[in-house]
XYZ file of C-alpha atoms in Angstrom:
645
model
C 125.603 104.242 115.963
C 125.392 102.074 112.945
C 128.264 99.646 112.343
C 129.411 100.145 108.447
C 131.432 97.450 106.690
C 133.310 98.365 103.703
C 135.371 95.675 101.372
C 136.209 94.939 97.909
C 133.805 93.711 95.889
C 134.690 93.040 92.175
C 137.055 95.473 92.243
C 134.619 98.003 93.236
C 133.970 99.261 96.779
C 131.039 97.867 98.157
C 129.138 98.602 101.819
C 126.335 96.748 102.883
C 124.635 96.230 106.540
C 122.622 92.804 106.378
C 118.783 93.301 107.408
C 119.276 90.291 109.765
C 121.399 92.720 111.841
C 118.556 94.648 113.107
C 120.626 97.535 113.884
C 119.968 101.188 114.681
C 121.132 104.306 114.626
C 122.692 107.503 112.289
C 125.084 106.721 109.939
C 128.552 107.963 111.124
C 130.051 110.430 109.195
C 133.229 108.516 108.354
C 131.694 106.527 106.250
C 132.078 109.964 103.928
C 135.385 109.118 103.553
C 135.561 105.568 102.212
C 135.513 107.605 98.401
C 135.839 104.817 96.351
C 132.380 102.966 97.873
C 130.147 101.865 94.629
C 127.135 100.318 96.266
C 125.528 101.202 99.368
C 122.857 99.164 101.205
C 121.745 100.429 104.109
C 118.494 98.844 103.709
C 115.883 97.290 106.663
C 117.683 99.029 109.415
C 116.685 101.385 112.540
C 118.195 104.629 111.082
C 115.900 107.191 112.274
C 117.620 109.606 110.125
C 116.725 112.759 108.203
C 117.517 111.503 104.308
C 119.359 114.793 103.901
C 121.738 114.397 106.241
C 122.780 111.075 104.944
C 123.162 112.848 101.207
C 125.293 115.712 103.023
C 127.756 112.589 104.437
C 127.569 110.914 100.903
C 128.107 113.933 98.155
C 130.975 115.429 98.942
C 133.379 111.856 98.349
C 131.333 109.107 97.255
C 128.861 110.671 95.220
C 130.974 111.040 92.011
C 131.583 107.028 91.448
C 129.033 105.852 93.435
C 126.363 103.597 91.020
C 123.602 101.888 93.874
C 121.945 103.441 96.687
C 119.709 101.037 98.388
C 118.152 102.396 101.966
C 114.421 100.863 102.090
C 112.733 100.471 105.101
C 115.427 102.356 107.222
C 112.904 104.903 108.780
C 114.535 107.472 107.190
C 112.706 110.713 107.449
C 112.817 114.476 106.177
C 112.896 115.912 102.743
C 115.212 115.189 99.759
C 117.553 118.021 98.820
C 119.708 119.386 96.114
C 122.170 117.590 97.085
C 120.340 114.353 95.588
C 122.018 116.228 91.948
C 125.462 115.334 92.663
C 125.317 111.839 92.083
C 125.613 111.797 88.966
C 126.841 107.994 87.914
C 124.023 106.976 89.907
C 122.497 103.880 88.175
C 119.759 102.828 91.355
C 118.451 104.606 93.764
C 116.122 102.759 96.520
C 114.507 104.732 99.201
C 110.679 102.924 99.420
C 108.692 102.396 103.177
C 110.563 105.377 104.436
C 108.557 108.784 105.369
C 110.720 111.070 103.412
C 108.646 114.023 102.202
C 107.935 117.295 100.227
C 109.055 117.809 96.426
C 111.638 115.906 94.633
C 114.528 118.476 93.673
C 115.090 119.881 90.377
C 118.390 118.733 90.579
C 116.862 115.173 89.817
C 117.255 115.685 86.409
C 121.250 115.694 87.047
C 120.892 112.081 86.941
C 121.532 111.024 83.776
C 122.516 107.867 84.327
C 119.776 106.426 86.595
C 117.860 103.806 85.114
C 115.983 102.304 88.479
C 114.559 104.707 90.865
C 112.321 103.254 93.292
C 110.317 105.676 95.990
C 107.198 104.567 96.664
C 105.875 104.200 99.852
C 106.712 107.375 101.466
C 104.809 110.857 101.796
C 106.496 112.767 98.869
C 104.452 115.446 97.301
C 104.201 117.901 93.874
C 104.744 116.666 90.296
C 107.812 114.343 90.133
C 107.554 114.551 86.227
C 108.644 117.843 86.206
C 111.747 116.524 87.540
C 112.631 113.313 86.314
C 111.238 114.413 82.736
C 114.732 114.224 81.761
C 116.219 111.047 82.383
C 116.035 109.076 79.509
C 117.962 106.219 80.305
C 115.288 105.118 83.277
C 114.097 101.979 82.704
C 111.764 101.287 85.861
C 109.826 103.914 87.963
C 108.468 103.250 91.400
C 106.536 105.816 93.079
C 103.721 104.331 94.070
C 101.900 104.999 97.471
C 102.599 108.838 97.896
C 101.128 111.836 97.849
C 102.027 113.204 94.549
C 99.467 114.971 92.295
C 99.506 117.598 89.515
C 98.793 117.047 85.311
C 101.075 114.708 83.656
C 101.279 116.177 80.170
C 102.714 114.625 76.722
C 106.121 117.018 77.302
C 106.740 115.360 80.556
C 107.141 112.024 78.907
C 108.363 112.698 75.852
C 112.498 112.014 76.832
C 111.235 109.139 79.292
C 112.338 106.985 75.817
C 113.967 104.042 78.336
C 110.747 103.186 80.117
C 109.424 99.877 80.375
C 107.916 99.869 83.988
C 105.666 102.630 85.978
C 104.483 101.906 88.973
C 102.419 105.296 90.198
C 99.195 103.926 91.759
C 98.075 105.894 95.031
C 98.717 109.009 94.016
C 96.570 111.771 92.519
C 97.476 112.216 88.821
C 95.827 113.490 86.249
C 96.857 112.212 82.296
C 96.129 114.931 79.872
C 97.385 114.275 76.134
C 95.912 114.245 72.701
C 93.681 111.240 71.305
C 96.299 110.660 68.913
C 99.290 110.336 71.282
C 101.709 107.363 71.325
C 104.611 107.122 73.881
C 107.987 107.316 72.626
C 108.375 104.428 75.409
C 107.256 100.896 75.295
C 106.140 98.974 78.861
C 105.810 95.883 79.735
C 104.311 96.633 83.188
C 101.557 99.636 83.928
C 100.212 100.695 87.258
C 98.193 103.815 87.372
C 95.563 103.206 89.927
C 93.534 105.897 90.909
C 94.931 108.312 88.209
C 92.528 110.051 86.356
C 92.612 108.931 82.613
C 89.217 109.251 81.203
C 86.494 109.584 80.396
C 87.430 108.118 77.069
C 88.859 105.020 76.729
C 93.196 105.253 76.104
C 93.750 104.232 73.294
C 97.904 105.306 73.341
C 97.914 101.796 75.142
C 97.183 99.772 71.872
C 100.494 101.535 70.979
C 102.347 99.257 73.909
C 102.864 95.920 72.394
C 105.096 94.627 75.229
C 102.831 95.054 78.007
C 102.572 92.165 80.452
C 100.382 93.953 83.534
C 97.555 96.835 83.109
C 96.900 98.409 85.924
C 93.831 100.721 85.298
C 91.557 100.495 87.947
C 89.841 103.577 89.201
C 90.825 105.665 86.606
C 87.723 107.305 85.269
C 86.902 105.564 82.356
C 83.820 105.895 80.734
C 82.236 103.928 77.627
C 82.749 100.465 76.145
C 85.954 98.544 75.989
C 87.071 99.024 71.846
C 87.335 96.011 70.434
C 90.783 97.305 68.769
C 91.180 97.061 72.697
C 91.009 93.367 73.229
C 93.261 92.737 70.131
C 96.153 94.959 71.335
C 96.155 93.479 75.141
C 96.073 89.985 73.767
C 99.257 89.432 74.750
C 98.924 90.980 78.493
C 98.837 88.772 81.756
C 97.178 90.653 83.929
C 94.303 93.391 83.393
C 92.629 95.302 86.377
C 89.919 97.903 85.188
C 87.908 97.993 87.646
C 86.114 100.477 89.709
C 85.409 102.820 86.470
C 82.371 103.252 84.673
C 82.632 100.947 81.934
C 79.658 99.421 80.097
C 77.912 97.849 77.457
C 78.090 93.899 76.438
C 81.575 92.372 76.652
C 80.011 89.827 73.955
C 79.714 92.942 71.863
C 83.299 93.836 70.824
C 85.024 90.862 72.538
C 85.228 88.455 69.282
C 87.102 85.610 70.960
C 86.989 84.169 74.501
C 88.943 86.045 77.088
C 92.368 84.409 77.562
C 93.846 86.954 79.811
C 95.363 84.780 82.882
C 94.284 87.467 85.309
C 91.246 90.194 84.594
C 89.672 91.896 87.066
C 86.687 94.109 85.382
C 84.452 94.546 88.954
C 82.614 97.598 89.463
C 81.813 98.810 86.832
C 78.029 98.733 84.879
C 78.964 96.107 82.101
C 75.088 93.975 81.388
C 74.335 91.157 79.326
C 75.242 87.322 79.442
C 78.880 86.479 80.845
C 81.852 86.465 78.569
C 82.940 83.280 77.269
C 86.597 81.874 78.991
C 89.337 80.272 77.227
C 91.359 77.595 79.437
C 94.302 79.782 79.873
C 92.190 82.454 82.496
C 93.192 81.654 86.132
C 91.593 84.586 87.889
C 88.754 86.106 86.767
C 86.520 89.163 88.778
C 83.185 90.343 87.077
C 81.405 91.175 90.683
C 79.640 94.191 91.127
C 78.462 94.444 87.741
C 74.730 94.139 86.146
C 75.546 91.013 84.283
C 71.758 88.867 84.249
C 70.087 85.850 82.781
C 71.531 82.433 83.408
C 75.324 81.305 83.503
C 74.730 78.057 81.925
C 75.989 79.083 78.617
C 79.217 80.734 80.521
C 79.510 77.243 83.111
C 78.253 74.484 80.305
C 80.396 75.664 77.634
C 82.622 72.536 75.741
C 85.696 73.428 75.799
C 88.444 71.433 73.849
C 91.373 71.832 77.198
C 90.559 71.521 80.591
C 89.421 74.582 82.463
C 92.137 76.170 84.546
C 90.650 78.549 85.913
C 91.034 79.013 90.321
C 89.553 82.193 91.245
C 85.671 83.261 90.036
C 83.944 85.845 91.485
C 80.127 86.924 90.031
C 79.213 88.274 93.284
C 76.362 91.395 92.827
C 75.189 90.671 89.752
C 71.899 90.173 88.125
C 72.608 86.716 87.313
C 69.123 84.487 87.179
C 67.966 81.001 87.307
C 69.123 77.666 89.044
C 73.203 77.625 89.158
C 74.377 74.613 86.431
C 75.610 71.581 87.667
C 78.754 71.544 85.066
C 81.186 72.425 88.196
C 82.640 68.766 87.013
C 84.629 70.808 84.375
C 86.412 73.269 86.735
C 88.171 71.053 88.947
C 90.717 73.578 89.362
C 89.107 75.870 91.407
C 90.021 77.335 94.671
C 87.654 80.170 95.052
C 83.973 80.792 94.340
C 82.052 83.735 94.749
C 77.981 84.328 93.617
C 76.719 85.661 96.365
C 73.864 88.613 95.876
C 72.768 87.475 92.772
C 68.691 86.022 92.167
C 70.099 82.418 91.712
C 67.016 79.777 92.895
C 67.057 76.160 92.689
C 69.116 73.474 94.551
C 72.813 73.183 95.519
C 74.509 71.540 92.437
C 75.645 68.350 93.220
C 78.539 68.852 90.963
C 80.347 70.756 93.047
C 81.746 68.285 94.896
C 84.234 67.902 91.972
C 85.750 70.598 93.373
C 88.633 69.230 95.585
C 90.534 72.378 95.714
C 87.995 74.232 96.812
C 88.852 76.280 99.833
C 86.643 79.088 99.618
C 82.485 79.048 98.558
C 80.140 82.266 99.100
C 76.682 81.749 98.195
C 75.089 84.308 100.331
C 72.372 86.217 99.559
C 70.274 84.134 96.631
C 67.202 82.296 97.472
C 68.339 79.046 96.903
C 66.201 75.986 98.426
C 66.843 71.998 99.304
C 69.493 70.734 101.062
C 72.958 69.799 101.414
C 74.253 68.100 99.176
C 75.671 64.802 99.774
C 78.409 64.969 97.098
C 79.633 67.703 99.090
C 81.494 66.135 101.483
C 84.604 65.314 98.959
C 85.544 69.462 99.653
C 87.490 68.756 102.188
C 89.863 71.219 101.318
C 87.282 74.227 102.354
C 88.543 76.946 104.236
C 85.587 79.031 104.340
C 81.777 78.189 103.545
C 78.843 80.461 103.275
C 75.618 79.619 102.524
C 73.337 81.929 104.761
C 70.652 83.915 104.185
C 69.388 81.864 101.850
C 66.164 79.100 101.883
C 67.988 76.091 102.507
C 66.658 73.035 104.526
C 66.961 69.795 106.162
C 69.561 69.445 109.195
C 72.708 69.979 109.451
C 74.413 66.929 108.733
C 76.796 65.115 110.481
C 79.269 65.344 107.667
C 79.878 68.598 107.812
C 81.866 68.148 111.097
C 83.442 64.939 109.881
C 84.940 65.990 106.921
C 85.009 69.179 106.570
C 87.968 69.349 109.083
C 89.763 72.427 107.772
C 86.959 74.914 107.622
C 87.546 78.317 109.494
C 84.240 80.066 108.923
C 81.248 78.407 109.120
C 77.968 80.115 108.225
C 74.720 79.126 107.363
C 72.664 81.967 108.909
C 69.222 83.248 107.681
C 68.006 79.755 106.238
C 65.362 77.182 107.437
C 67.372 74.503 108.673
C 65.758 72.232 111.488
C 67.017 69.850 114.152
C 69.692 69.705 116.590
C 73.582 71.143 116.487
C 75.296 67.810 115.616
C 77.997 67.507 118.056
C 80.037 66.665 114.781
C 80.537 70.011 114.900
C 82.957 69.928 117.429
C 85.830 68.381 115.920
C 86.163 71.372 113.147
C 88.937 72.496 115.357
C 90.163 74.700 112.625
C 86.432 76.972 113.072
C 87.034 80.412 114.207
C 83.321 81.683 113.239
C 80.418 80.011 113.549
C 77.001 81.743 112.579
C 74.082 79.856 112.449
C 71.493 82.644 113.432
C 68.413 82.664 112.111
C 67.033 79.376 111.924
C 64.709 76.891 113.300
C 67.613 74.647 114.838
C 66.158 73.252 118.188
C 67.702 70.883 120.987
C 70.784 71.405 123.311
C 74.094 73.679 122.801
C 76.764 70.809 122.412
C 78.767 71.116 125.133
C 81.769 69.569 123.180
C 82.398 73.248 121.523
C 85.002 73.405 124.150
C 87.100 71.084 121.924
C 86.577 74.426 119.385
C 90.513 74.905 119.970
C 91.057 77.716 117.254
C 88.541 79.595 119.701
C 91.254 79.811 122.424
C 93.916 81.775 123.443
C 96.284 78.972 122.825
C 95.990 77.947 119.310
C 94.137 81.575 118.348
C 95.394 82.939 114.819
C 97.917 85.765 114.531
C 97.771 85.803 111.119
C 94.772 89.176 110.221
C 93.585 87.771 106.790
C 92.457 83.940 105.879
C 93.510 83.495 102.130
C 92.743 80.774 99.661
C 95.486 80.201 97.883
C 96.030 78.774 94.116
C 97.365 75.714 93.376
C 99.289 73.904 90.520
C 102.181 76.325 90.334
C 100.716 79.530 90.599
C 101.443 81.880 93.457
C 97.964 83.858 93.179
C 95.779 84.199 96.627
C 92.792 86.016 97.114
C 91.773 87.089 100.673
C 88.225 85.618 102.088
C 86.216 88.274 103.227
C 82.691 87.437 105.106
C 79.514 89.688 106.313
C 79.543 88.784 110.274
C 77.135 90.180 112.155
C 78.417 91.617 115.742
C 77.599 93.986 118.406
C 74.227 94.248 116.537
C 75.587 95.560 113.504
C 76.525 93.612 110.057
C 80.125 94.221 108.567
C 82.029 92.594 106.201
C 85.676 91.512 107.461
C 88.444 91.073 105.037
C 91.701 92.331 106.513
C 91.257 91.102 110.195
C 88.628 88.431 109.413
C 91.461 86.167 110.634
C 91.724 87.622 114.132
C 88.209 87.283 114.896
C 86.542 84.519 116.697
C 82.971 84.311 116.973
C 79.858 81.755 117.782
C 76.153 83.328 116.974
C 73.050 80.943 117.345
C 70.391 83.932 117.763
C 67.182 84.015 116.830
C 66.824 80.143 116.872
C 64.595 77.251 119.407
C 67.657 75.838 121.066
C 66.759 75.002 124.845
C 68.065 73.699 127.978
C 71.244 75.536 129.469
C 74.087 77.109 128.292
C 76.702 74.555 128.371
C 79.908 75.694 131.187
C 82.264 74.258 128.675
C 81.701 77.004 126.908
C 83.717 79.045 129.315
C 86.885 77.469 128.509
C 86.904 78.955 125.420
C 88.985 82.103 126.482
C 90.314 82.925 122.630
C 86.406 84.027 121.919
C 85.824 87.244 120.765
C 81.749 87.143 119.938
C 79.509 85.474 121.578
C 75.348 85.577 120.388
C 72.910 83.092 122.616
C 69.845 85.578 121.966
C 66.032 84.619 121.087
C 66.142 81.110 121.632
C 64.209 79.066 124.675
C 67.335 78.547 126.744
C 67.213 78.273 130.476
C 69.310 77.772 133.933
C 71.980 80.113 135.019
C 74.356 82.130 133.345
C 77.457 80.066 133.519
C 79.733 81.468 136.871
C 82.791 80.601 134.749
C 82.217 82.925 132.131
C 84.506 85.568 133.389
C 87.419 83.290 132.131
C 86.834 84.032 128.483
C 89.005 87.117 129.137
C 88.638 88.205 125.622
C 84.857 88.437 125.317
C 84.078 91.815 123.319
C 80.297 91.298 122.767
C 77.951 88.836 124.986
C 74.019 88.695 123.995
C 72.106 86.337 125.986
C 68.724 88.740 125.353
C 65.304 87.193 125.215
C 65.696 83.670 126.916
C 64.478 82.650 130.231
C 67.829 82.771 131.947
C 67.737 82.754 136.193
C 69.966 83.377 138.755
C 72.224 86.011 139.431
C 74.273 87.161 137.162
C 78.203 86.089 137.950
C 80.569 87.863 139.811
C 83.214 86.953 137.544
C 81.448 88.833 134.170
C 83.170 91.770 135.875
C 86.608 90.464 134.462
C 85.813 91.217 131.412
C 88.171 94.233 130.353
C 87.557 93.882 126.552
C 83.857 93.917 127.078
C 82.530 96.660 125.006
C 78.721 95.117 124.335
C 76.449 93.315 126.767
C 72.735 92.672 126.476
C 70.970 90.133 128.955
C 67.441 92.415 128.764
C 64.145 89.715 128.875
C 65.208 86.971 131.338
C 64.411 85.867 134.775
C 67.757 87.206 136.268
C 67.711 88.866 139.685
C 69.576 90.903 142.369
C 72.781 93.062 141.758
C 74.293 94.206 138.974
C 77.678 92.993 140.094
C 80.528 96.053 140.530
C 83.037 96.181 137.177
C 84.939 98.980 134.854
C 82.806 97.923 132.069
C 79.402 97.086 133.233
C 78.164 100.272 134.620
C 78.897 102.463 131.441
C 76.582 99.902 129.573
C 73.269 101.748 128.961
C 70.170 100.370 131.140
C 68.466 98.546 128.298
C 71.193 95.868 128.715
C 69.660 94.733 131.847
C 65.465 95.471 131.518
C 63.300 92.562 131.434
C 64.787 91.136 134.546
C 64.598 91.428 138.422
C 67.601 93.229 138.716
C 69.055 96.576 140.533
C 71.458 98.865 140.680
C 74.073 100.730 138.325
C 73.226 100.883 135.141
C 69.655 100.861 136.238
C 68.092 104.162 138.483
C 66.957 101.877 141.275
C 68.859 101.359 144.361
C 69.386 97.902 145.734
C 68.031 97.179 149.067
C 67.892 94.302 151.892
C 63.768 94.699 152.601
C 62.854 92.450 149.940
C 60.475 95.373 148.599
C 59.557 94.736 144.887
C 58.846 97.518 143.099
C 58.562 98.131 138.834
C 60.274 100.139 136.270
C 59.337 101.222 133.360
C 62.285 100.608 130.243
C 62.090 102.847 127.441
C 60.023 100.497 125.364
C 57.267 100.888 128.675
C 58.143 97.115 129.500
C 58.017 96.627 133.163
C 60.535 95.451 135.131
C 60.335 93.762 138.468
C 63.041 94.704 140.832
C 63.901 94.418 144.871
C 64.930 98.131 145.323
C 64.383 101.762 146.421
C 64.326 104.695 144.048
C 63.325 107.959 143.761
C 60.398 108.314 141.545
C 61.547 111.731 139.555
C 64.699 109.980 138.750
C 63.069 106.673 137.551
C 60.483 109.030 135.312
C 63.759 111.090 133.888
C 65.472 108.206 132.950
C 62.557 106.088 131.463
């Protein structure tokens, strides 16, 4: 049972149970009778509590004078009940990250004195409007993250006259009024994510002169942003619209640079040369969009202040020509983004005036050369991504040397040449390293044991990598990458942290696979495949106890493969078809439910394969399904080797 503490508090009684306390349990029912309680915080506890039972201890006594209900993240469960009405002096209510359910009362609209009511994050359900349409003294609404739905109509809001914040996204809403409506409200903060206002543009919002935040995104809006638009959310801080269906030519109907701090317009189909920036954007998001020709106009621009922008992201556009090398006026950058666009050309030297610059994606262009030298100054990079792409040249020493706090590394799908410098090995921030799909030639370092974010010990707990603003701000954006594993390409966002991964596939690398390489027990990927390499699988490898994927496919391993491999719990892909390798398929959990295919090419036998190993040295071949023959010392029944081939 729950420990209550009840004092004086201003003259007032007050009852609060700190969050530090960790405590579980129901609420006694004495606390019923402390009748002149005013605030209650029961927040951040273990209550596992139906919400209704806790209003049936509350509402006979306390509910009269009391003015602040706080129980957030309590695990309180259940539905709210009439009972909520008898609280009348209520002033705010807090009952967010709960999983209280089913319709708010009617009895809601009792509370004419609430003026903060905060509960999102639970699984409430119906129209709450048609409740709470009453309350015209609230001044902030938080029901975000529900599963509310129904019409919101003009009559709903029309006594809501105290509203300055709504916080609704997550929910399934539909806004119906007139073209001609205007709130009898004005906000200063607006989140309506994934409510259905359009298809025309709302126009009631050039009413709200106070607004700070705009939160439109996914809301079904179709057409051209007004330019009566721009001019009334001047004064706003942050704008999200995207994910609509906006278009047109922001240079159009925008008649002055954009000087919103924050906009986020991506996915939508808005075309034409980029908008200019004035120096007071910080965060700006026009990916996904069909924006084309050249951004020298957008990147060259003199400006009379310094640039402050940190965050720019142009990924999946249209956008044409080499990229400018005027990166020397954006110094304040943290976080660059053009990958899938038609960019060609070299790397701008320029860039390496970026020394904030944690995060740069340049996937997916056909850019040509090499690295840059200038480069090098980024020290600050977090994440770099350069592949599939035409680059050239080697991979220079540098890049190990000084780029020191880099945590994904990848350069795949290019043309560079030469060895792996062992450089490489002292990035030992680097989680994932891809650098598939190349012509790199020469030895596996076997120094990526001193990889140290690759093992158990010093392995992340943390499921996102962000880049993070500087110079005051508190802004982060999370890095997401496209990694390629278990044969299939994903991008990773929200666990890209967790995952640790080294491909070299599809490369001319040679000699053996380094038994370092084993002590890397934190690795979750591992990729050898299509290269030259030779020697024996390393008899260590079963120590990398968090192995998901291992491809060591097309090389000219020999040997046996390892006892140990059997270890592998985790293991959930494993290809090692096309090598020398011979005799049993050693006994595991995992390796027998692996299809065949992971083993053809080889002189192997047994489970997964339908041929039985044997001690007569008798060689016989079998047919994968591809009708490559395999050479293997076994017996085997020749209906069963024709049904599974």
């Amino acid at each position: 049972m729950v420990q209550v503490e009840a004092r004086d508090h201003n003259m007032a009684g007050f009852c609060a149970v700190s969050k530090g306390n960790q405590l579980e349990g129901n609420i006694p029912t004495s606390l019923g009778n402390l009748c002149n309680l005013r605030v209650i915080d029961l927040s951040y506890l273990k209550l596992n509590q139906q919400v209704n039972e806790l209003l049936e201890i509350l509402a006979p006594c306390i509910s009269h004078g009391l003015t602040t209900l706080a129980v957030q993240s309590s695990r309180l469960s259940g539905n709210l009940t009439d009972h909520i009405g008898a609280f009348k002096n209520i002033d705010t209510l807090l009952f967010s990250n709960n999983s209280i359910g089913g319709a708010l009362p009617r009895s809601f609209g009792k509370l004419s004195s609430l003026r903060y009511l905060d509960l999102s994050m639970n699984k409430f359900i119906g129209n709450p409007f048609e409740s709470l349409r009453s309350l015209s003294k609230l001044l902030s609404l938080h029901i975000d993250g529900n599963l509310f739905h129904g019409v919101v109509k003009e009559d709903d809001l029309a006594n809501l006259t105290s509203l300055t914040e709504i916080h609704a996204s997550g929910n399934n809403f539909t806004l119906t009024v007139g073209p001609n409506w205007i709130p009898n409200f004005q906000l200063t903060y607006l989140e309506v994510t994934s409510w259905q206002l359009g298809p025309s543009f709302p126009l009631w919002i050039q009413s709200q002169n106070q607004l700070q935040y705009v939160g439109l995104s996914n809301t079904g809006i179709f057409g051209s942003i007004p330019t009566q638009m721009w001019e009334a959310l001047s004064q706003v801080r942050y704008l999200n619209l995207s994910r609509n269906h906006i278009h047109g030519e922001i240079g159009t109907t925008l008649k002055n640079p954009i000087s919103i701090p924050v906009i986020d317009l991506s996915s939508n189909h808005l075309c034409g040369k980029l908008p200019y920036l004035s120096s007071d954007v910080l965060q700006l998001d026009l990916s996904s969009n069909s924006f084309s020709e050249s951004m020298n106009d957008f990147l060259c621009n003199d400006q009379d202040e310094p640039m402050q922008l940190e965050f720019l992201n142009l990924a999946s556009n249209n956008l044409s020509g080499e990229i400018p090398d005027c990166w020397m006026n954006w110094t304040s950058l943290v976080d660059v983004n053009l990958q899938s666009n038609h960019f060609v050309g070299n790397l701008p030297q320029s860039m390496g005036s970026l020394a904030e610059l944690q995060s740069l994606q340049i996937r997916n262009n056909t850019l040509s050369g090499i690295f840059p030298t200038s480069w090098k100054k980024n020290n600050e990079l977090i994440s770099l991504d350069l592949g599939e792409n035409n680059l050239s040249g080697s991979i220079l020493t540098w890049v190990g040397e000084n780029l020191l706090n880099v945590k994904i590394l990848r350069l795949r799908s290019n043309r560079f040449a030469g060895h792996i410098p062992s450089e490489i090995c002292q990035m030992s921030h680097l989680q994932v390293l891809d650098l598939a799909q190349n012509n790199l030639s020469g030895n596996i370092p076997s120094c990526f044991s001193n990889l140290s974010a690759m093992t158990l010990m010093n392995q992340s707990t943390d499921p996102r990598i962000y880049s993070q603003g500087k110079h005051g701000t508190s802004m982060e954006s999370i890095v997401s990458v496209l990694l390629w594993l278990k044969g299939r390409g994903d991008e990773y966002r929200n666990i890209l942290g967790l995952v640790t991964s080294i491909d070299l596939s599809s490369n001319k690398l040679f000699g053996e696979i380094p038994r370092e390489i084993t002590y890397l027990n934190g690795l979750n990927f591992l990729n050898m495949s299509h290269n030259q390499l030779i020697g024996h699988i390393p008899q260590g490898i079963g120590n990398m106890r968090s192995l998901q994927s291992i491809d060591f496919s097309r090389n000219q391993l020999f040997g046996e493969i390892p006892p140990s491999i059997a270890n592998l719990s985790f293991l959930s892909m494993l290809d090692l078809s096309y090598n020398h390798l011979k005799g049993n398929i050693p006994t595991g959990t995992q390796l027998q439910t692996f299809d065949a295919s992971s083993f053809i090419g080889n002189n192997l036998c047994g489970p997964p394969l339908p041929i039985n190993c044997s001690s007569n040295g008798k060689t016989h071949s079998y047919e994968g399904s591809d009708g490559h023959g395999v050479n293997a010392f076994c017996q085997y029944d020749i209906d069963l080797l024709w049904d599974s081939g």
